Amino acid sequence: IIVCPASLIYNWQHELELFASNLRIQVVAGNAKERKELIEQYTSYDVLITSYDLLRRDLEIYEGCKFFYQIIDEAQYIKNQTTHAAKSVRLVNSSFRMALTGTPMENRLSELWSIFDYLMPGFLYGYTRFRSEIETLIVSDKDEDAMTRLHAMIHPFILRRLKKDVLKELPEKQEEIVTVALSGEQKKIYQAHSQRLKMFLDR
């Protein structure tokens, strides 16, 4: 099962169809009844793709499911251990877990702890111990030993690729301009805002 932001669901589907066309892929979307039917037939597919929000809503239906792999994309969605998103992904029964993110830590070390607690519960201790033995020492005291200790613990489990490492593999930037005409209600709203702005500027 792949869990990602709603905006990336169909991108995942497209990429899987492109690079792994032999897999049976199912997007879990639609209304509650449709999603329930899809989840109940999960063994008919190789890959289910859903969003953090839909997983939270459908969690009860997933209770009897067991997945070989659970992959969460944009894992910073679970940076706060108390959110519904963080709690939901932890409750999915899977043998192997992977977290994908370009920003494993945006503001504080507790965010990194939350992602690791999803991947390997207890590996970075409970949060209280992590905070007292590692986080506080690093943040407040700039403790080099604590930094070295944390790096040694997490390094084997992080695959990090810098932009300079992959630059030669990336294609040239392509830009495509598509002009879309507004119609109906969209056009009326746009014209109303445009008129209001002109009146404001004419003052």
Short mmCIF file of N, CA, C and O in Angstrom, two decimals, residues 150-203:
data_model
loop_
_atom_site.label_atom_id
_atom_site.label_comp_id
_atom_site.label_asym_id
_atom_site.label_seq_id
_atom_site.Cartn_x
_atom_site.Cartn_y
_atom_site.Cartn_z
N LEU A 150 23.43 10.36 17.31
CA LEU A 150 22.22 10.33 16.49
C LEU A 150 22.57 10.00 15.04
O LEU A 150 21.90 9.16 14.41
N HIS A 151 23.61 10.61 14.51
CA HIS A 151 24.02 10.35 13.12
C HIS A 151 24.36 8.89 12.92
O HIS A 151 23.98 8.27 11.92
N ALA A 152 25.09 8.32 13.87
CA ALA A 152 25.49 6.91 13.78
C ALA A 152 24.28 5.98 13.80
O ALA A 152 24.25 4.95 13.12
N MET A 153 23.26 6.37 14.56
CA MET A 153 22.06 5.53 14.68
C MET A 153 21.23 5.54 13.40
O MET A 153 20.76 4.51 12.95
N ILE A 154 21.06 6.73 12.80
CA ILE A 154 20.13 6.83 11.67
C ILE A 154 20.79 6.65 10.31
O ILE A 154 20.12 6.31 9.33
N HIS A 155 22.11 6.84 10.24
CA HIS A 155 22.82 6.81 8.95
C HIS A 155 22.57 5.54 8.12
O HIS A 155 22.34 5.63 6.91
N PRO A 156 22.61 4.35 8.72
CA PRO A 156 22.42 3.14 7.90
C PRO A 156 21.03 3.02 7.25
O PRO A 156 20.85 2.23 6.34
N PHE A 157 20.08 3.81 7.73
CA PHE A 157 18.70 3.66 7.26
C PHE A 157 18.25 4.79 6.34
O PHE A 157 17.10 4.82 5.91
N ILE A 158 19.14 5.72 6.04
CA ILE A 158 18.77 6.87 5.21
C ILE A 158 19.51 6.83 3.89
O ILE A 158 20.74 6.75 3.86
N LEU A 159 18.76 6.85 2.80
CA LEU A 159 19.34 6.97 1.47
C LEU A 159 19.14 8.41 1.04
O LEU A 159 18.02 8.85 0.79
N ARG A 160 20.24 9.15 1.02
CA ARG A 160 20.16 10.58 0.72
C ARG A 160 20.91 10.87 -0.57
O ARG A 160 22.05 10.50 -0.72
N ARG A 161 20.22 11.52 -1.49
CA ARG A 161 20.84 11.89 -2.76
C ARG A 161 20.77 13.40 -2.91
O ARG A 161 19.69 13.98 -2.87
N LEU A 162 21.92 14.01 -3.07
CA LEU A 162 21.99 15.45 -3.23
C LEU A 162 21.72 15.83 -4.69
O LEU A 162 21.91 15.02 -5.60
N LYS A 163 21.30 17.07 -4.90
CA LYS A 163 20.99 17.53 -6.25
C LYS A 163 22.20 17.36 -7.18
O LYS A 163 22.06 16.93 -8.32
N LYS A 164 23.40 17.66 -6.67
CA LYS A 164 24.60 17.55 -7.50
C LYS A 164 24.88 16.11 -7.92
O LYS A 164 25.48 15.86 -8.95
N ASP A 165 24.39 15.15 -7.11
CA ASP A 165 24.62 13.74 -7.42
C ASP A 165 23.73 13.24 -8.56
O ASP A 165 24.08 12.29 -9.26
N VAL A 166 22.57 13.86 -8.71
CA VAL A 166 21.60 13.37 -9.71
C VAL A 166 21.41 14.33 -10.88
O VAL A 166 20.66 14.05 -11.80
N LEU A 167 22.11 15.46 -10.84
CA LEU A 167 21.92 16.48 -11.85
C LEU A 167 22.11 15.96 -13.27
O LEU A 167 21.35 16.28 -14.18
N LYS A 168 23.13 15.12 -13.44
CA LYS A 168 23.42 14.61 -14.79
C LYS A 168 22.37 13.61 -15.26
O LYS A 168 22.26 13.32 -16.45
N GLU A 169 21.58 13.05 -14.35
CA GLU A 169 20.55 12.09 -14.71
C GLU A 169 19.23 12.77 -15.08
O GLU A 169 18.35 12.16 -15.68
N LEU A 170 19.09 14.04 -14.68
CA LEU A 170 17.83 14.73 -14.91
C LEU A 170 17.74 15.27 -16.34
O LEU A 170 18.74 15.74 -16.88
N PRO A 171 16.57 15.20 -16.95
CA PRO A 171 16.42 15.73 -18.31
C PRO A 171 16.42 17.26 -18.28
O PRO A 171 16.27 17.87 -17.22
N GLU A 172 16.57 17.86 -19.45
CA GLU A 172 16.50 19.31 -19.55
C GLU A 172 15.11 19.77 -19.13
O GLU A 172 14.12 19.08 -19.34
N LYS A 173 15.06 20.93 -18.53
CA LYS A 173 13.78 21.48 -18.09
C LYS A 173 12.90 21.75 -19.31
O LYS A 173 13.36 22.30 -20.30
N GLN A 174 11.65 21.33 -19.22
CA GLN A 174 10.71 21.55 -20.31
C GLN A 174 9.57 22.42 -19.82
O GLN A 174 9.02 22.18 -18.74
N GLU A 175 9.25 23.42 -20.59
CA GLU A 175 8.14 24.30 -20.23
C GLU A 175 7.08 24.25 -21.32
O GLU A 175 7.40 24.24 -22.50
N GLU A 176 5.84 24.18 -20.89
CA GLU A 176 4.73 24.15 -21.85
C GLU A 176 3.66 25.10 -21.37
O GLU A 176 3.18 24.99 -20.24
N ILE A 177 3.33 26.07 -22.20
CA ILE A 177 2.30 27.05 -21.83
C ILE A 177 0.97 26.63 -22.45
O ILE A 177 0.87 26.44 -23.66
N VAL A 178 -0.03 26.47 -21.59
CA VAL A 178 -1.36 26.08 -22.05
C VAL A 178 -2.33 27.19 -21.67
O VAL A 178 -2.46 27.55 -20.50
N THR A 179 -3.00 27.75 -22.65
CA THR A 179 -3.97 28.81 -22.41
C THR A 179 -5.35 28.19 -22.25
O THR A 179 -5.81 27.42 -23.10
N VAL A 180 -5.99 28.51 -21.15
CA VAL A 180 -7.32 27.96 -20.85
C VAL A 180 -8.31 29.11 -20.72
O VAL A 180 -8.10 30.03 -19.92
N ALA A 181 -9.35 29.10 -21.50
CA ALA A 181 -10.37 30.15 -21.44
C ALA A 181 -11.32 29.89 -20.28
O ALA A 181 -11.75 28.76 -20.05
N LEU A 182 -11.63 30.94 -19.54
CA LEU A 182 -12.59 30.82 -18.45
C LEU A 182 -14.00 30.78 -19.02
O LEU A 182 -14.27 31.35 -20.08
N SER A 183 -14.86 30.11 -18.31
CA SER A 183 -16.25 30.05 -18.78
C SER A 183 -17.21 30.08 -17.60
O SER A 183 -16.83 29.79 -16.47
N GLY A 184 -18.43 30.44 -17.88
CA GLY A 184 -19.49 30.40 -16.88
C GLY A 184 -19.18 31.17 -15.61
O GLY A 184 -18.77 32.33 -15.64
N GLU A 185 -19.37 30.51 -14.48
CA GLU A 185 -19.20 31.13 -13.16
C GLU A 185 -17.76 31.62 -12.94
O GLU A 185 -17.53 32.66 -12.33
N GLN A 186 -16.77 30.85 -13.44
CA GLN A 186 -15.37 31.25 -13.31
C GLN A 186 -15.14 32.62 -13.94
O GLN A 186 -14.46 33.48 -13.37
N LYS A 187 -15.68 32.81 -15.13
CA LYS A 187 -15.50 34.06 -15.86
C LYS A 187 -16.13 35.23 -15.11
O LYS A 187 -15.54 36.32 -15.01
N LYS A 188 -17.32 35.02 -14.55
CA LYS A 188 -18.01 36.07 -13.79
C LYS A 188 -17.20 36.48 -12.56
O LYS A 188 -17.05 37.67 -12.28
N ILE A 189 -16.68 35.49 -11.84
CA ILE A 189 -15.89 35.77 -10.63
C ILE A 189 -14.62 36.52 -10.99
O ILE A 189 -14.23 37.50 -10.35
N TYR A 190 -13.96 36.07 -12.07
CA TYR A 190 -12.72 36.72 -12.51
C TYR A 190 -13.00 38.18 -12.90
O TYR A 190 -12.26 39.09 -12.52
N GLN A 191 -14.06 38.41 -13.65
CA GLN A 191 -14.38 39.77 -14.09
C GLN A 191 -14.74 40.67 -12.90
O GLN A 191 -14.38 41.85 -12.89
N ALA A 192 -15.44 40.10 -11.93
CA ALA A 192 -15.80 40.88 -10.73
C ALA A 192 -14.54 41.29 -9.97
O ALA A 192 -14.40 42.45 -9.54
N HIS A 193 -13.58 40.37 -9.79
CA HIS A 193 -12.32 40.69 -9.11
C HIS A 193 -11.51 41.70 -9.90
O HIS A 193 -10.90 42.62 -9.35
N SER A 194 -11.52 41.52 -11.22
CA SER A 194 -10.79 42.43 -12.10
C SER A 194 -11.35 43.85 -12.00
O SER A 194 -10.61 44.83 -11.89
N GLN A 195 -12.68 43.96 -11.99
CA GLN A 195 -13.35 45.26 -11.89
C GLN A 195 -13.04 45.92 -10.55
O GLN A 195 -12.77 47.13 -10.47
N ARG A 196 -13.07 45.12 -9.48
CA ARG A 196 -12.79 45.63 -8.13
C ARG A 196 -11.36 46.16 -8.05
O ARG A 196 -11.09 47.20 -7.46
N LEU A 197 -10.41 45.43 -8.66
CA LEU A 197 -9.02 45.85 -8.65
C LEU A 197 -8.82 47.15 -9.42
O LEU A 197 -8.10 48.06 -8.99
N LYS A 198 -9.50 47.28 -10.57
CA LYS A 198 -9.40 48.51 -11.37
C LYS A 198 -9.93 49.72 -10.58
O LYS A 198 -9.34 50.79 -10.59
N MET A 199 -11.05 49.52 -9.88
CA MET A 199 -11.63 50.59 -9.06
C MET A 199 -10.68 50.99 -7.96
O MET A 199 -10.51 52.18 -7.64
N PHE A 200 -10.02 50.01 -7.35
CA PHE A 200 -9.06 50.26 -6.27
C PHE A 200 -7.88 51.07 -6.79
O PHE A 200 -7.43 52.01 -6.15
N LEU A 201 -7.38 50.71 -7.98
CA LEU A 201 -6.20 51.38 -8.56
C LEU A 201 -6.54 52.79 -9.06
O LEU A 201 -5.66 53.65 -9.13
N ASP A 202 -7.81 53.04 -9.40
CA ASP A 202 -8.22 54.34 -9.91
C ASP A 202 -8.44 55.38 -8.82
O ASP A 202 -8.66 56.57 -9.09
N ARG A 203 -8.39 54.94 -7.57
CA ARG A 203 -8.65 55.87 -6.44
C ARG A 203 -7.56 56.94 -6.37
O ARG A 203 -6.42 56.71 -6.58
#
